Tab-separated table of C-alpha atoms in Angstrom:
chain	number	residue	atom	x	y	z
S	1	UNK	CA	20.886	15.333	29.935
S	2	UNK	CA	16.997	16.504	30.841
S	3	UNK	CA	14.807	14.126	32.649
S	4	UNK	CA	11.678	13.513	30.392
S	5	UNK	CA	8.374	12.280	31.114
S	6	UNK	CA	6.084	11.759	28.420
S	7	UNK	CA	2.208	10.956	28.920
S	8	UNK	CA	0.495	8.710	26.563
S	9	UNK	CA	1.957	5.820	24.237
S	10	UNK	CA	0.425	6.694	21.427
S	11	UNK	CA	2.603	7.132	18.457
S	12	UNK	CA	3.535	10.631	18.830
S	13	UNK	CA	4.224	9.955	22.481
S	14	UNK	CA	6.008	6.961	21.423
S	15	UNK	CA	8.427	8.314	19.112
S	16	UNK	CA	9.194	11.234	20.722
S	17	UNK	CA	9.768	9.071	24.044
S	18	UNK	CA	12.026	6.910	21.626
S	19	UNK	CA	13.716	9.960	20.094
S	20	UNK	CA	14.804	11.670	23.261
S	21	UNK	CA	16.354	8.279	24.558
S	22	UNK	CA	18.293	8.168	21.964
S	23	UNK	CA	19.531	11.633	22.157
S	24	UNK	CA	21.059	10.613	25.746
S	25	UNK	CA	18.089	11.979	28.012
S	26	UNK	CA	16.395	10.156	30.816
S	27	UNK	CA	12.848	9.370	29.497
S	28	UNK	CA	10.072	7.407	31.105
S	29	UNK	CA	7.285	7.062	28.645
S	30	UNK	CA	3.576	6.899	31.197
S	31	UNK	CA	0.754	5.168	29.861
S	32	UNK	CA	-2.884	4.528	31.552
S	33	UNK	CA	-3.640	1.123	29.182
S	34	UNK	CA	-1.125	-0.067	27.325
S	35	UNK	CA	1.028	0.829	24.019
S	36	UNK	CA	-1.138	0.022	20.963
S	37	UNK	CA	-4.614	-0.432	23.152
S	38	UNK	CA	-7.095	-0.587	20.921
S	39	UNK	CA	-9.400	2.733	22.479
S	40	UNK	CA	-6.527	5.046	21.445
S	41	UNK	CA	-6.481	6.081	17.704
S	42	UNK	CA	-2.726	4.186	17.209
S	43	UNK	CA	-4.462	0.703	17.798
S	44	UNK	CA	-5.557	0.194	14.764
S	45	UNK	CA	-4.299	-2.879	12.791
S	46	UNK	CA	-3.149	-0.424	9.737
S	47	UNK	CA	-2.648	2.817	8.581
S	48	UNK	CA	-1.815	4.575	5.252
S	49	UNK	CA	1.794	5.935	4.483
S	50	UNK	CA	1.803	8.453	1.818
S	51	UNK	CA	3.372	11.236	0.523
S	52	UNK	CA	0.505	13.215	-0.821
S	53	UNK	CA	-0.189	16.316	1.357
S	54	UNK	CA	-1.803	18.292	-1.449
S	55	UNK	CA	0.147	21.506	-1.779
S	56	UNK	CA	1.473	21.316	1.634
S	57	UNK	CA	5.076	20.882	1.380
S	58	UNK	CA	5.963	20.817	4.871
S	59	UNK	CA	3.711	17.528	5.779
S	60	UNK	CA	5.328	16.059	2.290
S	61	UNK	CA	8.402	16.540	3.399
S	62	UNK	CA	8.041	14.903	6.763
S	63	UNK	CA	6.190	11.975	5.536
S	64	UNK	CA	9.128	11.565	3.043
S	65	UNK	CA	11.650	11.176	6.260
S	66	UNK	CA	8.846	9.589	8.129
S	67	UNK	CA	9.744	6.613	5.934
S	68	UNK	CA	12.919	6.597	6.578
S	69	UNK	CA	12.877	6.169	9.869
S	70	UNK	CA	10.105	3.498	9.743
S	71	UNK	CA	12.389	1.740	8.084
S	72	UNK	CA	15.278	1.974	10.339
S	73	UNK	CA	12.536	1.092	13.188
S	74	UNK	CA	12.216	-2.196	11.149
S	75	UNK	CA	15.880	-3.169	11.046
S	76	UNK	CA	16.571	-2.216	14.727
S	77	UNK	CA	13.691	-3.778	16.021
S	78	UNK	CA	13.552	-7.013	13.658
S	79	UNK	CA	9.869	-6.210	13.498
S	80	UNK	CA	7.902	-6.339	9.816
S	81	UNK	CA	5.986	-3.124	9.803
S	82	UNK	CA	5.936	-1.620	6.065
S	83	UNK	CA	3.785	-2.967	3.627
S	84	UNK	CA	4.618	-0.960	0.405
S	85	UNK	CA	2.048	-2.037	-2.363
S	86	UNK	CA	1.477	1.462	-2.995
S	87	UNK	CA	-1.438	4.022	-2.285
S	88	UNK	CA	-4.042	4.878	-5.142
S	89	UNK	CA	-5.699	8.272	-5.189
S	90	UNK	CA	-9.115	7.936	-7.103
S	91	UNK	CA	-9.694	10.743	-8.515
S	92	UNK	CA	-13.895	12.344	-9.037
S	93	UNK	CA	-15.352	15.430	-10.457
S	94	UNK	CA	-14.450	18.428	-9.380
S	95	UNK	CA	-11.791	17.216	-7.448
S	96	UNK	CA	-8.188	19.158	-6.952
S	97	UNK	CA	-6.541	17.345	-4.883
S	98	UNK	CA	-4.356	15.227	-7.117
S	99	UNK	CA	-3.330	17.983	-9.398
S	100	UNK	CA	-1.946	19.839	-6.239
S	101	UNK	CA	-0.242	16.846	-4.743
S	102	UNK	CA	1.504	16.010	-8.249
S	103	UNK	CA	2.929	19.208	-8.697
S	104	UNK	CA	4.220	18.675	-4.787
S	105	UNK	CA	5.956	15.163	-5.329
S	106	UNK	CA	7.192	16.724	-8.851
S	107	UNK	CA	9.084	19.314	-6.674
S	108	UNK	CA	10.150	16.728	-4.257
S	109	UNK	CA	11.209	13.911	-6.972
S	110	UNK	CA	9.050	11.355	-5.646
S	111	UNK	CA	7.630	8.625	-7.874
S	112	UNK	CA	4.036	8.816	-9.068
S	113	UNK	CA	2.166	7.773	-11.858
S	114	UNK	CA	-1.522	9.656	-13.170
S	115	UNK	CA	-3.531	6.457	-14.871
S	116	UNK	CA	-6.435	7.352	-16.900
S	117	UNK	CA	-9.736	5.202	-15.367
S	118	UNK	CA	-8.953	2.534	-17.809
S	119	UNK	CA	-5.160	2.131	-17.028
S	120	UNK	CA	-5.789	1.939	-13.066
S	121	UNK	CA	-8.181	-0.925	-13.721
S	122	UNK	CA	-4.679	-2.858	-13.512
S	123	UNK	CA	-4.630	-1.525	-10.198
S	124	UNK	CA	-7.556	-3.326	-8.484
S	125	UNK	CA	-9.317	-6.547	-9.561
S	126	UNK	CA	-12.766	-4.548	-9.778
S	127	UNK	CA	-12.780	-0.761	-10.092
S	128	UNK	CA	-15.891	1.188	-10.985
S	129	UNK	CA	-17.619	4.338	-10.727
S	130	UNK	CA	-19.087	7.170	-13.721
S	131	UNK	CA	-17.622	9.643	-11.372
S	132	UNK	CA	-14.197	8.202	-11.220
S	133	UNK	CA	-12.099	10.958	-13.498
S	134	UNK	CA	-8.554	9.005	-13.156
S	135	UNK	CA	-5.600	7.968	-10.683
S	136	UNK	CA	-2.885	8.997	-8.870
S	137	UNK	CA	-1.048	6.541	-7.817
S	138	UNK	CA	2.171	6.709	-5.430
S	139	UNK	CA	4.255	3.255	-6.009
S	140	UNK	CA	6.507	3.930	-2.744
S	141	UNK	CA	3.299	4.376	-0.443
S	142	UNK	CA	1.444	1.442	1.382
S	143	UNK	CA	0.311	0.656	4.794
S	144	UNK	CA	1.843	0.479	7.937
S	145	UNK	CA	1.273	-2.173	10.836
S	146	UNK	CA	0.044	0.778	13.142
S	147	UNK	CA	-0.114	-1.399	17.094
S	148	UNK	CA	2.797	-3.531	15.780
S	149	UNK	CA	4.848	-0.014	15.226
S	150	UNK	CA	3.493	1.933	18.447
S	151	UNK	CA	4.874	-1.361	20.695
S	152	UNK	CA	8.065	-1.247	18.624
S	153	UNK	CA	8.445	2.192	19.242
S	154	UNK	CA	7.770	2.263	23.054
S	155	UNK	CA	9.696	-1.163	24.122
S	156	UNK	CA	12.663	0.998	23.305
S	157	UNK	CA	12.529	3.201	26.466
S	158	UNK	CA	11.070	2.520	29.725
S	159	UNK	CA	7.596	2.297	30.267
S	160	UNK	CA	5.392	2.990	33.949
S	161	UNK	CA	1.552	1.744	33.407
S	162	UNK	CA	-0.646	4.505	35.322
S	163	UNK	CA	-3.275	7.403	34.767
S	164	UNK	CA	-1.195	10.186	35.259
S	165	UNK	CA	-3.108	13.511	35.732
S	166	UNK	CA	-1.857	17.251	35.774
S	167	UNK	CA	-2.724	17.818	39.366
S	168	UNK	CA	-0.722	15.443	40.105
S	169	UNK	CA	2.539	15.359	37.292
S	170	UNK	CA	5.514	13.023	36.892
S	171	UNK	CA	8.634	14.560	38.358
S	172	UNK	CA	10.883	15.366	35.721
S	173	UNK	CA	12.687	18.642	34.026
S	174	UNK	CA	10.265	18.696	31.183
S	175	UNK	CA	6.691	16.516	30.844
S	176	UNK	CA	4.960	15.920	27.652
S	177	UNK	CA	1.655	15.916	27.626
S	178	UNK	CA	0.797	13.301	24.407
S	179	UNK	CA	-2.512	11.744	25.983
S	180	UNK	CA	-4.364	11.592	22.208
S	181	UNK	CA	-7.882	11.189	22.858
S	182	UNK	CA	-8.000	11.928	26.451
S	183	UNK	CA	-5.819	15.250	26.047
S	184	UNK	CA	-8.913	17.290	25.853
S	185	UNK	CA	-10.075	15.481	29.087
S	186	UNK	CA	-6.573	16.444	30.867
S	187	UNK	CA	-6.367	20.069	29.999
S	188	UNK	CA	-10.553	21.113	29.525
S	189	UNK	CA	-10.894	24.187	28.043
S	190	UNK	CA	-7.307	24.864	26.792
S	191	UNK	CA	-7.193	23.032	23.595
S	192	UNK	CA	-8.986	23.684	20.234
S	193	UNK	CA	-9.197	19.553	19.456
S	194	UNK	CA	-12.622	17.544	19.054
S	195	UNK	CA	-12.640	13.794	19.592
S	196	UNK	CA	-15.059	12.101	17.110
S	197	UNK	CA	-15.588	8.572	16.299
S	198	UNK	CA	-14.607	6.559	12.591
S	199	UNK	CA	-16.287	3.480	12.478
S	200	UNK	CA	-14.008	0.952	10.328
S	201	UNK	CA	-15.165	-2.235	8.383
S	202	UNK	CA	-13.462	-5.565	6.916
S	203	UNK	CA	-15.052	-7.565	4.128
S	204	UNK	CA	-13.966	-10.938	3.228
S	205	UNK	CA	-12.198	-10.676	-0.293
S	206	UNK	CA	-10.528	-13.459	-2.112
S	207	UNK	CA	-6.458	-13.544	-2.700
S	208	UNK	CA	-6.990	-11.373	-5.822
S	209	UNK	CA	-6.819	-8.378	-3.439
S	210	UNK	CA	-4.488	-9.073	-1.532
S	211	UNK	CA	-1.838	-7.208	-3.335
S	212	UNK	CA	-3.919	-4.176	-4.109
S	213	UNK	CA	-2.552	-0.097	-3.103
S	214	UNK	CA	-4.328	1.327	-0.512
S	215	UNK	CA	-7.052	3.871	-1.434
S	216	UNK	CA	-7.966	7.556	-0.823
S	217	UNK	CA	-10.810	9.388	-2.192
S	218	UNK	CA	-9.919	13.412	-0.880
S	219	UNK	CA	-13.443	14.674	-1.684
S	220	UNK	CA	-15.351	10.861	-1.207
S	221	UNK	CA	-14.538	10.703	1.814
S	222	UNK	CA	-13.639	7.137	1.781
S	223	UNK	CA	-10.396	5.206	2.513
S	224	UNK	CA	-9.057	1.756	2.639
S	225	UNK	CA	-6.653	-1.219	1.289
S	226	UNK	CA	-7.093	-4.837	0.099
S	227	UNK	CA	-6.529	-7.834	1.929
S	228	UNK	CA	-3.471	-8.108	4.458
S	229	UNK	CA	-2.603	-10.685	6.940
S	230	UNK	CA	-6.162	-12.589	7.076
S	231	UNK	CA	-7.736	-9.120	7.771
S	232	UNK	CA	-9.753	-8.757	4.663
S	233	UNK	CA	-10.489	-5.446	2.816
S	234	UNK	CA	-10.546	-2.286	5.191
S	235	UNK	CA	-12.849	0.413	4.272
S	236	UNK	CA	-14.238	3.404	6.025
S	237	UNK	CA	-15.825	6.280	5.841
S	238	UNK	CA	-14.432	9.568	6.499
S	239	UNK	CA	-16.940	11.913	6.997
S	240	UNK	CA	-19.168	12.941	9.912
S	241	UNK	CA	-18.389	14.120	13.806
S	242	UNK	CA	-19.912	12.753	15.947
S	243	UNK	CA	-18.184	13.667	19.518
S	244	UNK	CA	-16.908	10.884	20.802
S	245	UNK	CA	-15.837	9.519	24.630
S	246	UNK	CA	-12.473	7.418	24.231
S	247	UNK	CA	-13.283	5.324	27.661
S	248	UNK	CA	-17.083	4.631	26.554
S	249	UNK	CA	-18.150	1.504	24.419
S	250	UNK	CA	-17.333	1.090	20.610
S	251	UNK	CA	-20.198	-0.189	18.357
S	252	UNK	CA	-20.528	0.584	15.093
S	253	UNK	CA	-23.071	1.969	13.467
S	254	UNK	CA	-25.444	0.736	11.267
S	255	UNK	CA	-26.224	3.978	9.164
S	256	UNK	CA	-22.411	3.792	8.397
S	257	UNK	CA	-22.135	0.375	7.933
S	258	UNK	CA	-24.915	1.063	5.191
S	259	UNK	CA	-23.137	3.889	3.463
S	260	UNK	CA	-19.726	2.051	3.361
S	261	UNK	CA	-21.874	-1.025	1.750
S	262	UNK	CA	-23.362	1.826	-0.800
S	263	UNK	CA	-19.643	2.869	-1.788
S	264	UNK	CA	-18.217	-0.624	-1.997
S	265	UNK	CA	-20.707	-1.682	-4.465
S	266	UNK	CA	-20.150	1.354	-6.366
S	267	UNK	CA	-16.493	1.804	-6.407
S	268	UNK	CA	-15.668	-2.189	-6.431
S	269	UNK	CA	-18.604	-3.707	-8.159
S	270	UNK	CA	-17.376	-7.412	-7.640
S	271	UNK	CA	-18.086	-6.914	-3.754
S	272	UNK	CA	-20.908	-6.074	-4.057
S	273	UNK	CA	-22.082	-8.884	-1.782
S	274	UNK	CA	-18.837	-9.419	0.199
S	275	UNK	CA	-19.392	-10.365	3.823
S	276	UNK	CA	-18.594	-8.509	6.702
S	277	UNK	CA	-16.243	-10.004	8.924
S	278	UNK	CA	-14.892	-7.718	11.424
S	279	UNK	CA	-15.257	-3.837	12.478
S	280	UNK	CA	-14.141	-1.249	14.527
S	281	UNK	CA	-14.280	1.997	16.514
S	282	UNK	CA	-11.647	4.388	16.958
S	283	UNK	CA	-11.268	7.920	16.683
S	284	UNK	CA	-9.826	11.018	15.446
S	285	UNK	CA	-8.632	14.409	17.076
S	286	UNK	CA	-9.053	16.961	15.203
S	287	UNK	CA	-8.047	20.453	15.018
S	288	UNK	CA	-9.857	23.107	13.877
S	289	UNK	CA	-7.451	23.166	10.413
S	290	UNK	CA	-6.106	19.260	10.687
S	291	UNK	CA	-2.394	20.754	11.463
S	292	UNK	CA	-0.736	19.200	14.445
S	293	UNK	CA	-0.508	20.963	18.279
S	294	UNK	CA	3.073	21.157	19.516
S	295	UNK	CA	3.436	23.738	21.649
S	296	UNK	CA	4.371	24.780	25.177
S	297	UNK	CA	1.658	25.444	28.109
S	298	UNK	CA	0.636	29.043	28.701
S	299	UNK	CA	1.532	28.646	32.401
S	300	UNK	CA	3.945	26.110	32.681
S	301	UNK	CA	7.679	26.873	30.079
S	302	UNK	CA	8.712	22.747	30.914
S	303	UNK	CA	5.648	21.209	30.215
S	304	UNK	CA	4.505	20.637	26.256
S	305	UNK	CA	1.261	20.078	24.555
S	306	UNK	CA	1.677	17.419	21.604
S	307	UNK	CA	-1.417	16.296	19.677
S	308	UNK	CA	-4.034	16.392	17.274
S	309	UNK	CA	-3.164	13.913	15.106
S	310	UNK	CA	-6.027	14.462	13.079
S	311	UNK	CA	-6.233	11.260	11.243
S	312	UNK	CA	-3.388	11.536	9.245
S	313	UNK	CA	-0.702	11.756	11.897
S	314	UNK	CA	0.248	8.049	12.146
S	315	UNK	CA	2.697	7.931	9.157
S	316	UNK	CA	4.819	11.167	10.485
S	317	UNK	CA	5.309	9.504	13.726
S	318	UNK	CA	9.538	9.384	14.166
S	319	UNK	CA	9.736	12.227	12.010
S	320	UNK	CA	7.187	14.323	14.353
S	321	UNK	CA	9.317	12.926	17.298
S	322	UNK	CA	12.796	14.648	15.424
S	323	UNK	CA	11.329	17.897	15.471
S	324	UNK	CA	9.693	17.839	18.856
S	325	UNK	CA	12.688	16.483	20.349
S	326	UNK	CA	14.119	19.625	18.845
S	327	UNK	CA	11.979	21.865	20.425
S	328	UNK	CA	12.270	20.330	23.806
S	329	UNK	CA	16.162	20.943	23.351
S	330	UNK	CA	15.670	24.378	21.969
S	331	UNK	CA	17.192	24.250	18.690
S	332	UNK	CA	14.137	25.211	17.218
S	333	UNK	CA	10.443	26.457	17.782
S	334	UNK	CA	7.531	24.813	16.899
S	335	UNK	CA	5.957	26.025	13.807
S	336	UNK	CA	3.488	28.627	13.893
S	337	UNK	CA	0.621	26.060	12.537
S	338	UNK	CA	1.190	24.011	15.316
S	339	UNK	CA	0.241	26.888	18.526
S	340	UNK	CA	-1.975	26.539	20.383
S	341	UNK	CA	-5.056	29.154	20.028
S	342	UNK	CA	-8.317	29.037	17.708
S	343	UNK	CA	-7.152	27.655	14.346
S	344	UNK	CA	-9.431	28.572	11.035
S	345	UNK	CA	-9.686	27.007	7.626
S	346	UNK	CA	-8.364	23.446	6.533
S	347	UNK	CA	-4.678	22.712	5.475
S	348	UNK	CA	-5.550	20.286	2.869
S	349	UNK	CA	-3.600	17.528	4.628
S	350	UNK	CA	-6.521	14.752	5.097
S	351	UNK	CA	-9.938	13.693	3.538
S	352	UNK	CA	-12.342	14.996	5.946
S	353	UNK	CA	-12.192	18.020	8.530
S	354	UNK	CA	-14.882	18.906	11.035
């Protein structure tokens, strides 16, 4: 048994606090706010669960367990947290990303269907769009309760409320630094991870949409799902980066207010003149290639450097945690896409990069 300390109840913090525990270890999980605050970027009401990573098997893979354990998160906990109505990729011109990613859940025998533009108009009660080439839609996908999950996952070990800083560290065998939006603030210099802002909208819908797959447009970028729990319809925009402070205010943006309005009309002609009932700012971290950081620090073998969630970590959460907590015991070593050090290119995994 190791003592653990893990900074930051985010989900990746979270789980692997949660995963460690259960392994027999003495964790304390730290947090400055609370778990599932809405400033960090696992806040959010929902998130997308998919298994569509493009040609990235690894990512597929661990999305694929990912599920798994959500699930067994749900019957431990007695806490509703999977809402499975499916994810739909809409497919444009030009586009490549749903070719790749059906040749990926091919390999990995996970259900799929490609609709022609016609057939997925069973999919949504208004779909539209000239550019709009087809579909491919993952049944066994959906949305996940994202702040409901993150509090599930950190009332399982035990929890201190403070700001905790590396001058001034936890005692413990082995810390792990997974601060999210403020690791960039805690270790200045070190990390290759930008914090920019996503500005998120809801639109009143009627009940027709409340059964609807999420959405994902790879080369849009745009993202979203129909009606759930009183929320109304979820849409963003996934493009831009504009740096962003995680303590600072959150108002959206007009500009991308406007350009969400532009795609809604386009996309899902019948709301076209749906109100706007809610909104919010959060944020990404992003690496340079949208691949994860788990790594050790250059100067310091027991403390480790887990982030960079890069919008699309959320899903991956206990299944992240399995192989961190595997590093931490040494029974592996992190992947070489996950180092830390300059990182080049895009993995494919996510909409929009830097």
């Amino acid at each position: 048994m190791i003592r653990v300390a893990v900074v930051g109840a985010g989900v990746f913090g979270a789980a692997t606090a949660r995963e460690l525990h259960r392994r027999g270890h003495a964790v304390t999980l730290y947090e400055q706010y609370t778990p599932g605050t809405v400033r960090s970027a696992s806040g959010g009401d929902t998130r997308l669960v998919r298994t569509s990573h493009g040609e990235n098997e690894w990512y597929a893979r661990l999305s694929r367990r990912a599920l798994e354990l959500w699930r067994e998160v749900e019957q431990e906990t007695g806490t509703e947290l999977l809402e499975l109505t499916g994810v739909a990729w809409l497919d444009t011109v030009g586009s490549t990303f749903a070719d790749t990613s059906a040749a990926m859940l091919d390999r990995l025998g996970v259900p799929y269907e490609r609709l022609a533009v016609a057939d997925a108009e069973r999919l949504f009660p208004s779909l539209g769009g000239d550019d709009l080439t087809g579909v491919l839609y993952e049944p066994e996908a959906g949305l996940i309760r994202a702040r409901r999950a993150t509090r599930a996952l950190a009332a399982s070990v035990p929890l201190t409320i403070a700001r905790v800083r590396p001058d001034d560290p936890p005692a413990a065998d082995v810390v792990i630094w997974a601060g999210g939006a403020w690791l960039p603030k805690a270790f200045p210099g070190l990390l290759d991870i930008d914090i920019v802002r996503r500005d998120v909208y809801f639109f009143g819908v009627n009940g027709s949409w409340g059964q609807t797959p999420g959405f994902c447009e790879y080369d849009g970028p745009f993202y979203g799902h129909g009606e759930l729990g009183g929320l109304g319809m979820k849409v963003a925009w996934d493009g831009g980066a504009t740096s962003f402070d995680p303590d600072g205010e959150r108002v959206p943006e007009e500009a991308t207010l406007a350009r969400v309005r532009e795609y809604l009309a386009r996309r899902f002609p019948a709301l076209t003149d749906a109100p706007l009932i809610g909104s919010r700012v959060c944020q990404y971290e992003l690496t340079g290639d949208g691949h994860f950081l788990v790594d050790r620090h250059p100067e310091r073998s027991d403390w480790w450097l887990l982030g960079g969630a890069s919008g699309h970590g959320f899903k991956h959460g206990p299944a992240l945690a399995e192989y961190v907590a595997d590093c931490v015991e040494g029974v592996r070593e992190p992947e070489p896409f996950h180092r830390l050090g300059p990182r080049e290119g895009s993995a494919g995994l996510r909409t929009a990069g830097r």
